[in-house]
Short mmCIF file of C-alpha atoms in Angstrom, two decimals:
data_model
loop_
_atom_site.label_atom_id
_atom_site.label_comp_id
_atom_site.label_asym_id
_atom_site.label_seq_id
_atom_site.Cartn_x
_atom_site.Cartn_y
_atom_site.Cartn_z
CA MET Q 22 -14.98 -43.70 -63.44
CA ARG Q 23 -16.23 -42.36 -59.64
CA ARG Q 24 -19.29 -40.57 -59.75
CA SER Q 25 -18.81 -36.96 -57.97
CA ILE Q 26 -20.55 -36.69 -55.31
CA VAL Q 27 -19.65 -33.51 -53.36
CA PRO Q 28 -20.71 -34.40 -49.25
CA ALA Q 29 -21.57 -30.99 -47.32
CA LEU Q 30 -18.33 -31.28 -45.49
CA THR Q 31 -16.37 -29.93 -48.24
CA ALA Q 32 -17.22 -26.22 -47.29
CA PHE Q 33 -15.22 -26.39 -44.09
CA ALA Q 34 -12.32 -26.00 -46.24
CA ILE Q 35 -12.87 -22.72 -47.67
CA LEU Q 36 -11.25 -20.76 -44.77
CA GLY Q 37 -8.79 -23.75 -43.37
CA ALA Q 38 -6.99 -24.47 -46.79
CA CYS Q 39 -5.30 -21.09 -46.98
CA GLN Q 40 -1.56 -22.07 -48.30
CA GLN Q 41 0.22 -18.86 -48.36
CA PRO Q 42 -0.72 -16.22 -46.28
CA ALA Q 43 -1.91 -13.07 -48.27
CA ALA Q 44 -0.20 -9.32 -47.98
CA ALA Q 45 -1.46 -7.22 -44.81
CA PRO Q 46 -3.70 -4.55 -45.83
CA GLU Q 47 -3.13 -1.36 -45.02
CA PRO Q 48 -4.85 -0.02 -41.33
CA GLU Q 49 -8.03 1.38 -42.22
CA ALA Q 50 -8.88 5.20 -40.99
CA PRO Q 51 -11.47 4.55 -37.85
CA ALA Q 52 -15.26 4.53 -39.02
CA ALA Q 53 -17.64 7.24 -38.05
CA PRO Q 54 -19.93 5.98 -35.01
CA ASP Q 55 -23.27 4.05 -36.20
CA ALA Q 56 -26.53 6.08 -35.58
CA GLY Q 57 -27.67 5.08 -31.96
CA THR Q 58 -24.63 4.31 -30.54
CA THR Q 59 -22.43 5.55 -28.27
CA PRO Q 60 -18.67 5.97 -29.59
CA VAL Q 61 -16.21 4.53 -26.84
CA GLU Q 62 -13.26 6.65 -25.92
CA GLU Q 63 -10.58 5.21 -28.36
CA PRO Q 64 -7.76 2.93 -26.26
CA SER Q 65 -4.20 4.70 -26.33
CA PRO Q 66 -2.18 2.32 -28.86
CA MET Q 67 0.01 -0.26 -26.93
CA PRO Q 68 3.41 -1.24 -28.50
CA VAL Q 69 3.28 -4.88 -29.11
CA ALA Q 70 5.38 -6.77 -31.17
CA THR Q 71 3.80 -8.45 -34.03
CA PRO Q 72 4.34 -12.36 -34.11
CA THR Q 73 5.55 -14.08 -36.40
CA LEU Q 74 3.14 -15.89 -38.93
CA GLU Q 75 5.10 -19.37 -37.75
CA ALA Q 76 3.47 -18.56 -34.06
CA THR Q 77 -0.15 -17.96 -35.38
CA ALA Q 78 -0.02 -22.03 -36.30
CA PRO Q 79 -0.94 -23.34 -33.14
CA LEU Q 80 -4.32 -20.87 -33.45
CA SER Q 81 -4.78 -22.80 -37.21
CA GLN Q 82 -4.34 -26.10 -35.94
CA GLY Q 83 -6.70 -25.59 -32.95
CA ASN Q 84 -9.29 -23.67 -35.42
CA ASN Q 85 -8.98 -26.79 -37.89
CA LEU Q 86 -9.30 -29.55 -34.93
CA PHE Q 87 -12.67 -27.51 -33.72
CA ALA Q 88 -13.81 -27.36 -37.62
CA TRP Q 89 -14.07 -31.71 -37.44
CA SER Q 90 -15.27 -31.37 -33.96
CA LEU Q 91 -18.34 -29.22 -34.33
CA TYR Q 92 -18.66 -31.27 -37.79
CA GLU Q 93 -19.13 -34.14 -36.08
CA THR Q 94 -22.21 -32.56 -33.72
CA LEU Q 95 -24.13 -31.73 -36.41
CA GLU Q 96 -23.61 -34.22 -38.59
CA SER Q 97 -27.23 -36.52 -37.51
CA LYS Q 98 -29.13 -33.11 -38.93
CA PRO Q 99 -30.51 -33.94 -41.96
CA GLY Q 100 -29.76 -32.36 -45.39
CA ASN Q 101 -27.19 -29.68 -46.02
CA ILE Q 102 -24.34 -28.20 -43.84
CA PHE Q 103 -22.46 -25.47 -44.13
CA VAL Q 104 -20.76 -23.86 -40.93
CA SER Q 105 -17.93 -21.29 -40.43
CA PRO Q 106 -15.55 -22.65 -37.89
CA ALA Q 107 -13.27 -19.94 -38.11
CA SER Q 108 -16.00 -17.55 -37.59
CA ILE Q 109 -16.96 -19.02 -34.04
CA SER Q 110 -13.91 -19.35 -32.98
CA GLU Q 111 -13.40 -15.94 -34.12
CA ALA Q 112 -16.17 -14.70 -31.53
CA PHE Q 113 -14.78 -16.72 -28.88
CA ALA Q 114 -11.07 -14.96 -29.26
CA LEU Q 115 -13.25 -11.69 -28.36
CA LEU Q 116 -14.49 -13.53 -25.60
CA TYR Q 117 -11.56 -15.22 -24.12
CA PRO Q 118 -9.62 -12.29 -22.94
CA GLY Q 119 -12.30 -11.66 -20.50
CA ALA Q 120 -12.69 -15.33 -19.01
CA ALA Q 121 -10.99 -16.65 -16.05
CA GLY Q 122 -10.63 -20.11 -14.25
CA ASP Q 123 -12.25 -23.35 -15.61
CA THR Q 124 -14.35 -20.93 -17.66
CA ALA Q 125 -11.08 -20.21 -19.41
CA THR Q 126 -9.56 -23.36 -19.55
CA GLN Q 127 -12.54 -24.44 -21.10
CA MET Q 128 -12.54 -22.47 -23.89
CA ALA Q 129 -8.83 -22.65 -24.52
CA GLY Q 130 -8.98 -26.53 -24.86
CA VAL Q 131 -12.26 -26.28 -27.33
CA PHE Q 132 -10.47 -23.88 -29.58
CA GLY Q 133 -6.76 -24.21 -29.07
CA PHE Q 134 -6.53 -20.87 -27.39
CA ASP Q 135 -3.87 -22.10 -25.19
CA GLY Q 136 -1.26 -22.82 -27.51
CA VAL Q 137 -0.24 -19.36 -27.77
CA PRO Q 138 0.80 -17.71 -24.28
CA ALA Q 139 -1.95 -15.84 -22.40
CA ASP Q 140 -0.38 -12.47 -22.77
CA GLY Q 141 0.50 -12.33 -26.42
CA PHE Q 142 -3.01 -14.09 -27.26
CA ALA Q 143 -4.65 -10.70 -29.04
CA VAL Q 144 -1.82 -10.19 -31.00
CA THR Q 145 -1.48 -13.04 -32.42
CA GLN Q 146 -5.05 -13.73 -33.09
CA HIS Q 147 -4.78 -10.42 -35.09
CA THR Q 148 -1.39 -11.21 -36.89
CA LEU Q 149 -3.71 -14.21 -38.08
CA ASN Q 150 -6.66 -12.58 -39.11
CA THR Q 151 -4.04 -10.31 -41.33
CA ALA Q 152 -2.74 -12.93 -42.72
CA VAL Q 153 -5.92 -14.95 -44.13
CA THR Q 154 -7.43 -11.86 -45.90
CA ALA Q 155 -7.37 -10.64 -49.06
CA ASP Q 156 -7.86 -8.23 -51.57
CA THR Q 157 -6.78 -8.45 -55.37
CA GLU Q 158 -9.48 -8.56 -58.25
CA THR Q 159 -9.75 -12.43 -58.07
CA THR Q 160 -9.88 -12.79 -54.41
CA LYS Q 161 -11.27 -11.37 -51.46
CA LEU Q 162 -11.75 -12.60 -47.60
CA THR Q 163 -12.42 -9.85 -44.99
CA VAL Q 164 -12.81 -9.96 -41.21
CA ALA Q 165 -15.06 -7.65 -38.85
CA ASN Q 166 -15.46 -8.12 -35.02
CA ALA Q 167 -17.50 -6.09 -32.68
CA ALA Q 168 -17.99 -6.04 -29.39
CA TRP Q 169 -21.79 -4.42 -28.53
CA LEU Q 170 -21.79 -3.49 -25.02
CA ARG Q 171 -24.97 -2.24 -23.30
CA GLU Q 172 -25.49 1.87 -22.30
CA GLY Q 173 -24.16 2.24 -18.75
CA SER Q 174 -21.57 -0.47 -18.82
CA THR Q 175 -17.88 -0.03 -18.72
CA PHE Q 176 -15.36 -2.77 -20.16
CA GLN Q 177 -12.41 -3.26 -17.66
CA ALA Q 178 -9.82 -1.29 -18.83
CA PRO Q 179 -7.15 -4.40 -20.14
CA TYR Q 180 -10.23 -6.18 -21.82
CA ARG Q 181 -10.82 -3.22 -24.09
CA ASP Q 182 -7.23 -2.72 -24.77
CA ALA Q 183 -6.40 -6.57 -26.01
CA VAL Q 184 -10.01 -6.12 -28.13
CA GLU Q 185 -10.07 -3.02 -29.17
CA GLY Q 186 -6.13 -1.64 -29.31
CA ILE Q 187 -5.04 -4.76 -30.08
CA MET Q 188 -7.84 -7.15 -32.07
CA LYS Q 189 -9.21 -4.01 -33.78
CA ALA Q 190 -12.83 -4.71 -33.20
CA LYS Q 191 -15.52 -2.15 -33.23
CA VAL Q 192 -16.17 -1.19 -29.83
CA ALA Q 193 -20.04 0.46 -29.32
CA LEU Q 194 -22.59 1.13 -26.35
CA VAL Q 195 -26.03 -0.32 -27.69
CA ASP Q 196 -29.54 0.69 -25.68
CA PHE Q 197 -30.66 -3.00 -25.35
CA THR Q 198 -33.91 -1.83 -23.82
CA GLN Q 199 -35.11 -0.93 -27.43
CA PRO Q 200 -34.43 -5.11 -28.83
CA ALA Q 201 -35.92 -4.14 -32.11
CA ALA Q 202 -33.88 -1.18 -32.93
CA ALA Q 203 -30.45 -2.85 -31.92
CA ALA Q 204 -31.33 -5.88 -33.64
CA LYS Q 205 -31.30 -3.65 -36.47
CA LEU Q 206 -28.41 -1.70 -35.78
CA ILE Q 207 -26.47 -5.17 -35.56
CA ASN Q 208 -27.92 -6.95 -38.22
CA SER Q 209 -26.93 -4.02 -40.68
CA TRP Q 210 -23.68 -4.06 -39.62
CA VAL Q 211 -23.45 -7.72 -40.81
CA GLU Q 212 -25.22 -7.21 -43.83
CA ASP Q 213 -22.34 -5.09 -44.31
CA HIS Q 214 -19.60 -7.20 -43.48
CA THR Q 215 -20.76 -9.75 -45.56
CA ASN Q 216 -21.93 -8.36 -48.89
CA ASP Q 217 -25.32 -8.10 -47.87
CA LYS Q 218 -25.48 -12.07 -47.93
CA ILE Q 219 -25.99 -12.49 -44.12
CA HIS Q 220 -29.71 -11.19 -43.20
CA ASP Q 221 -31.56 -11.05 -39.54
CA LEU Q 222 -28.49 -12.63 -37.53
CA ILE Q 223 -29.98 -11.54 -34.23
CA PRO Q 224 -33.86 -11.93 -33.97
CA PRO Q 225 -35.33 -8.80 -31.51
CA GLY Q 226 -37.17 -11.72 -29.03
CA ALA Q 227 -33.10 -12.67 -28.53
CA ILE Q 228 -32.07 -9.15 -26.82
CA ARG Q 229 -33.91 -9.49 -23.18
CA PRO Q 230 -33.81 -5.98 -21.88
CA GLY Q 231 -32.91 -5.83 -17.96
CA LEU Q 232 -30.69 -8.59 -18.75
CA THR Q 233 -28.76 -8.83 -22.09
CA GLU Q 234 -25.34 -7.40 -21.44
CA LEU Q 235 -22.86 -7.55 -24.39
CA ILE Q 236 -23.27 -9.14 -27.99
CA LEU Q 237 -19.74 -10.08 -29.90
CA THR Q 238 -20.18 -10.27 -33.57
CA ASN Q 239 -18.19 -11.46 -36.04
CA ALA Q 240 -18.09 -11.92 -39.85
CA VAL Q 241 -16.13 -13.65 -42.24
CA TRP Q 242 -16.50 -13.50 -46.50
CA PHE Q 243 -15.11 -14.43 -49.38
CA LYS Q 244 -15.35 -14.63 -52.87
CA ALA Q 245 -12.66 -15.33 -55.55
CA ASP Q 246 -12.68 -17.32 -58.79
CA TRP Q 247 -11.32 -20.70 -59.97
CA GLN Q 248 -7.54 -20.96 -60.71
CA SER Q 249 -9.03 -23.18 -63.70
CA PRO Q 250 -12.82 -22.14 -64.15
CA PHE Q 251 -15.52 -24.32 -65.59
CA LYS Q 252 -16.80 -23.81 -68.94
CA ALA Q 253 -20.77 -22.29 -68.62
CA GLU Q 254 -20.85 -24.70 -71.79
CA ALA Q 255 -19.62 -27.67 -70.25
CA THR Q 256 -22.37 -28.00 -67.69
CA GLN Q 257 -25.17 -30.40 -67.68
CA ASP Q 258 -28.32 -31.96 -65.96
CA GLY Q 259 -27.18 -35.16 -64.59
CA THR Q 260 -27.71 -37.02 -61.61
CA PHE Q 261 -26.95 -36.86 -58.34
CA PHE Q 262 -27.11 -39.53 -56.10
CA ALA Q 263 -28.84 -38.22 -52.81
CA PRO Q 264 -29.51 -39.20 -49.71
CA SER Q 265 -33.06 -39.33 -50.44
CA GLY Q 266 -32.68 -40.64 -54.09
CA GLU Q 267 -32.09 -39.72 -57.43
CA ILE Q 268 -32.08 -36.26 -58.59
CA THR Q 269 -31.35 -33.85 -60.94
CA ALA Q 270 -28.99 -31.43 -60.82
CA LYS Q 271 -26.17 -28.66 -62.59
CA LEU Q 272 -23.24 -30.54 -63.10
CA MET Q 273 -20.16 -28.71 -64.09
CA SER Q 274 -16.85 -30.90 -65.39
CA GLN Q 275 -13.76 -29.75 -66.41
CA THR Q 276 -9.75 -31.59 -66.92
CA LEU Q 277 -7.51 -30.31 -64.62
CA LYS Q 278 -4.04 -31.12 -66.12
CA LYS Q 279 -2.34 -30.69 -62.70
CA ALA Q 280 -4.52 -30.83 -59.43
CA ARG Q 281 -3.44 -32.52 -56.18
CA TYR Q 282 -4.76 -35.56 -55.35
CA LEU Q 283 -4.71 -38.28 -52.81
CA SER Q 284 -6.71 -41.54 -52.64
CA ARG Q 285 -6.98 -42.93 -49.35
CA ASP Q 286 -8.98 -46.19 -47.46
CA GLY Q 287 -12.69 -45.30 -48.36
CA TYR Q 288 -12.29 -41.68 -50.29
CA ALA Q 289 -10.46 -39.55 -52.27
CA ALA Q 290 -9.44 -35.89 -52.07
CA LEU Q 291 -8.88 -33.73 -54.72
CA ASP Q 292 -7.45 -29.63 -54.00
CA LEU Q 293 -9.09 -27.13 -56.12
CA ASP Q 294 -7.10 -23.44 -56.49
CA TYR Q 295 -8.81 -20.57 -56.26
CA ALA Q 296 -7.01 -17.45 -58.45
CA GLY Q 297 -3.94 -15.98 -56.45
CA ASP Q 298 -2.58 -19.60 -55.55
CA ASP Q 299 -3.96 -18.77 -51.82
CA TYR Q 300 -6.84 -20.62 -51.44
CA ALA Q 301 -8.42 -24.01 -52.39
CA LEU Q 302 -11.59 -25.47 -51.80
CA THR Q 303 -10.58 -29.48 -50.54
CA VAL Q 304 -13.35 -31.86 -51.88
CA ILE Q 305 -13.47 -35.09 -50.22
CA LEU Q 306 -14.97 -38.02 -51.97
CA PRO Q 307 -16.42 -41.34 -50.30
CA ASP Q 308 -15.34 -44.07 -52.74
CA ALA Q 309 -19.33 -45.63 -52.85
CA GLN Q 310 -22.28 -43.31 -53.22
CA ASP Q 311 -23.70 -44.32 -49.90
CA GLY Q 312 -20.24 -44.11 -47.96
CA LEU Q 313 -20.09 -40.72 -46.64
CA THR Q 314 -22.08 -42.05 -43.20
CA ASP Q 315 -18.94 -44.01 -43.06
CA VAL Q 316 -16.07 -42.40 -44.32
CA ALA Q 317 -17.50 -39.64 -41.51
CA ALA Q 318 -17.27 -42.03 -38.71
CA ALA Q 319 -14.03 -43.13 -39.40
CA MET Q 320 -12.51 -39.68 -39.29
CA THR Q 321 -11.66 -37.72 -36.49
CA ALA Q 322 -10.19 -34.15 -35.57
CA GLU Q 323 -6.60 -35.25 -35.51
CA SER Q 324 -6.93 -37.41 -39.00
CA PHE Q 325 -8.91 -34.24 -40.41
CA THR Q 326 -6.06 -31.78 -40.10
CA THR Q 327 -4.06 -34.15 -41.11
CA LEU Q 328 -5.64 -34.84 -44.68
CA LEU Q 329 -5.51 -30.48 -44.67
CA THR Q 330 -1.93 -30.55 -44.51
CA ASP Q 331 -0.94 -33.84 -46.65
CA MET Q 332 -3.07 -32.30 -49.38
CA ASP Q 333 -0.39 -29.27 -49.74
CA SER Q 334 2.38 -31.99 -50.42
CA ALA Q 335 0.34 -34.09 -52.46
CA SER Q 336 1.27 -35.10 -55.68
CA GLU Q 337 -0.19 -33.07 -59.15
CA ARG Q 338 -2.21 -35.28 -61.19
CA ARG Q 339 -4.53 -34.95 -64.42
CA VAL Q 340 -7.81 -35.25 -63.03
CA HIS Q 341 -11.51 -34.95 -64.76
CA VAL Q 342 -13.57 -33.02 -62.09
CA VAL Q 343 -17.44 -33.02 -62.01
CA LEU Q 344 -18.88 -31.08 -59.16
CA PRO Q 345 -22.40 -29.32 -58.96
CA LYS Q 346 -23.29 -25.83 -58.60
CA VAL Q 347 -24.33 -25.68 -55.25
CA ARG Q 348 -25.92 -22.84 -53.48
CA ILE Q 349 -26.62 -23.24 -49.51
CA GLU Q 350 -27.82 -20.76 -46.69
CA ALA Q 351 -28.25 -21.89 -43.30
CA SER Q 352 -28.43 -21.02 -39.39
CA TYR Q 353 -27.69 -22.58 -36.69
CA GLU Q 354 -27.52 -22.13 -32.70
CA LEU Q 355 -24.98 -23.77 -30.96
CA ASN Q 356 -25.04 -23.99 -27.82
CA ASP Q 357 -25.27 -27.56 -27.75
CA PRO Q 358 -22.88 -28.79 -29.52
CA LEU Q 359 -20.77 -26.38 -27.50
CA ILE Q 360 -21.32 -27.54 -24.51
CA ALA Q 361 -21.24 -31.26 -26.00
CA LEU Q 362 -17.19 -30.07 -26.99
CA GLY Q 363 -16.84 -29.03 -23.22
CA LEU Q 364 -17.85 -25.66 -23.24
CA GLY Q 365 -19.97 -25.75 -20.39
CA ASP Q 366 -19.79 -23.69 -17.71
CA ALA Q 367 -19.97 -20.70 -19.77
CA PHE Q 368 -23.70 -21.03 -20.74
CA THR Q 369 -24.29 -21.41 -16.55
CA SER Q 370 -23.57 -19.73 -13.40
CA ALA Q 371 -20.44 -21.37 -13.34
CA ALA Q 372 -19.32 -18.90 -15.69
CA ASP Q 373 -16.18 -16.52 -14.70
CA PHE Q 374 -16.20 -14.10 -17.07
CA SER Q 375 -14.89 -11.29 -14.24
CA GLY Q 376 -12.44 -10.07 -16.91
CA LEU Q 377 -14.66 -8.67 -18.88
CA ILE Q 378 -16.95 -5.60 -17.43
CA GLU Q 379 -16.79 -3.66 -14.40
CA GLY Q 380 -18.47 -5.40 -11.37
CA ALA Q 381 -19.25 -7.93 -12.70
CA GLY Q 382 -17.71 -11.05 -10.89
CA PRO Q 383 -17.59 -14.61 -11.35
CA GLY Q 384 -21.07 -16.24 -11.98
CA ASP Q 385 -22.40 -13.11 -12.87
CA LEU Q 386 -22.43 -12.83 -16.89
CA VAL Q 387 -22.99 -16.09 -18.34
CA ILE Q 388 -23.36 -17.07 -22.36
CA SER Q 389 -27.53 -17.12 -23.04
CA LYS Q 390 -27.06 -18.15 -27.33
CA VAL Q 391 -24.93 -18.48 -29.88
CA LEU Q 392 -25.79 -17.83 -33.26
CA GLN Q 393 -24.72 -18.50 -36.71
CA LYS Q 394 -25.74 -17.68 -39.78
CA THR Q 395 -24.16 -18.83 -43.33
CA PHE Q 396 -23.95 -18.60 -47.32
CA LEU Q 397 -22.11 -20.32 -50.36
CA ASP Q 398 -22.90 -20.26 -53.52
CA ILE Q 399 -20.27 -22.32 -56.29
CA ASP Q 400 -20.87 -21.93 -59.61
CA GLU Q 401 -18.09 -22.42 -63.28
CA LYS Q 402 -16.51 -19.11 -61.89
CA GLY Q 403 -15.69 -19.68 -58.46
CA THR Q 404 -17.28 -19.38 -54.66
CA GLU Q 405 -18.51 -16.33 -52.46
CA ALA Q 406 -19.06 -17.41 -48.87
CA ALA Q 407 -19.87 -15.62 -45.60
CA ALA Q 408 -20.59 -16.41 -42.20
CA ALA Q 409 -21.76 -14.43 -39.92
CA THR Q 410 -21.42 -15.49 -35.42
CA ALA Q 411 -22.78 -14.15 -32.77
CA ILE Q 412 -22.10 -14.93 -28.89
CA MET Q 413 -25.20 -13.22 -26.71
CA MET Q 414 -24.43 -12.42 -23.01
CA GLU Q 415 -26.83 -11.63 -20.18
CA ARG Q 416 -26.25 -10.86 -16.44
CA THR Q 417 -27.54 -13.89 -14.47
CA ALA Q 418 -30.10 -11.27 -12.16
CA ILE Q 419 -32.22 -8.65 -13.92
CA PHE Q 420 -30.48 -5.81 -13.98
CA ILE Q 421 -32.24 -2.36 -12.64
CA PRO Q 422 -30.54 1.04 -13.82
CA ASP Q 423 -29.24 2.85 -11.01
CA GLU Q 424 -31.55 6.09 -10.29
CA GLU Q 425 -30.72 9.12 -8.99
CA PRO Q 426 -31.15 8.94 -5.01
CA VAL Q 427 -33.50 10.86 -3.76
CA GLU Q 428 -32.28 13.06 -1.06
CA PHE Q 429 -33.67 12.45 2.78
CA ARG Q 430 -31.80 14.72 5.11
CA ALA Q 431 -32.98 14.29 8.53
CA ASP Q 432 -31.68 17.40 10.10
CA HIS Q 433 -34.73 19.05 11.54
CA PRO Q 434 -37.03 17.34 13.91
CA PHE Q 435 -39.03 14.25 12.83
CA LEU Q 436 -41.17 11.48 13.79
CA ILE Q 437 -41.04 7.93 13.91
CA ALA Q 438 -43.57 5.07 14.44
CA LEU Q 439 -42.30 1.26 15.45
CA ARG Q 440 -44.76 -1.18 13.66
CA HIS Q 441 -45.32 -4.68 13.55
CA LYS Q 442 -45.46 -5.49 10.02
CA PRO Q 443 -47.70 -8.60 9.73
CA THR Q 444 -50.38 -6.73 11.88
CA GLY Q 445 -49.86 -3.16 10.88
CA THR Q 446 -50.02 -2.43 15.07
CA VAL Q 447 -47.72 0.39 15.80
CA MET Q 448 -45.63 -0.58 18.65
CA PHE Q 449 -44.47 2.54 19.89
CA MET Q 450 -43.92 6.27 18.15
CA GLY Q 451 -42.82 9.33 19.41
CA ARG Q 452 -41.12 11.91 17.60
CA VAL Q 453 -37.34 13.11 17.15
CA GLU Q 454 -37.03 16.65 18.06
CA SER Q 455 -33.66 17.35 19.59
CA PRO Q 456 -31.05 14.32 19.26
CA PRO Q 457 -28.57 13.98 21.59
CA PRO Q 458 -24.91 16.16 20.72
CA ALA Q 459 -22.10 14.63 19.27
CA GLU Q 460 -18.98 14.49 22.05
CA ASP Q 461 -16.22 16.21 21.52
#
């Protein structure tokens, strides 16, 4: 019997393996503004047609291709890896309506945003978000977005309408001259939308007064029971063959009468369904104890997404499954991985976010940091997972708030001194007592 080893990449399927859309929840009433923020005037409702679920397929496909590409950029890191490609993609979906030129083209290429028409992007993204949410006794998945704008700045009307009016993101003005208070405010929002599983996403030192202009955040939280729970009494201490050597782990086990199973060259794949049948955890298990490197090297973004698609129609088999209990907490700064995937302009003066903020043209705004924190807990009852992503944006030059102008009205006699600045020598001096009258 093949030893059951769960590679770190199995976690990708939690958000990507949705098989049927959950019923759309009722719209929530607008929340009261948080303390310390200035609410932005509510936009007028926008009459837009809701796309069909089929229309969201290019966005799902783009996210899944991005998922494997991101894993490839991170796989050289030692230890467990757990990221949420959906949370990253969602955060950039908030930014995309404000991007232009090559910056927008690169963003669309990395995340697959160009799979839907630009004028329907916001509503299609919102439709996808609504489809993946779940709220039952056994399965919950929430998606929340927010845009935290520097006090004194104003979003361009089309961007605000897309992000707040259509995509339903929270929008608030924040005083970034107080980094600790601003970070606490945003981090509290993240905690509230991840069931208190993600803490301190934004370090206060990452907020730079005079430069930080905008922080976009996304939070995803998932909690579900297994369709076929593991029995706690069947969990035993057993050997897990880690790269660093054999370790003792808590190994859960059960025999499933019917489970979708595929055997491919060098690995097998198994779907473990969650209650309600809307979500599954796809476990990709190398045949060899040390085979993960070879399996990952042979995998591509395209073959990964093909595998996930094939799992939906895979034949059901009787399977004895052994799975370790898993708990992972991870944090990432994603600038370098995203640049490596083709998002170079957005982090440099070549960035074009000219559709974002009033008065900011091409090259005026850049991404300073992309941060993500994640949480995963797999036990006999089910799975809880959470992720939060932040895109931090800065001005390319220090922003000095406009002061009230000093009144200097020379409408009466005055003196003048024309001087040589390097030496301080006054070359001419005089008095203006009466200027020439204006000609008719």
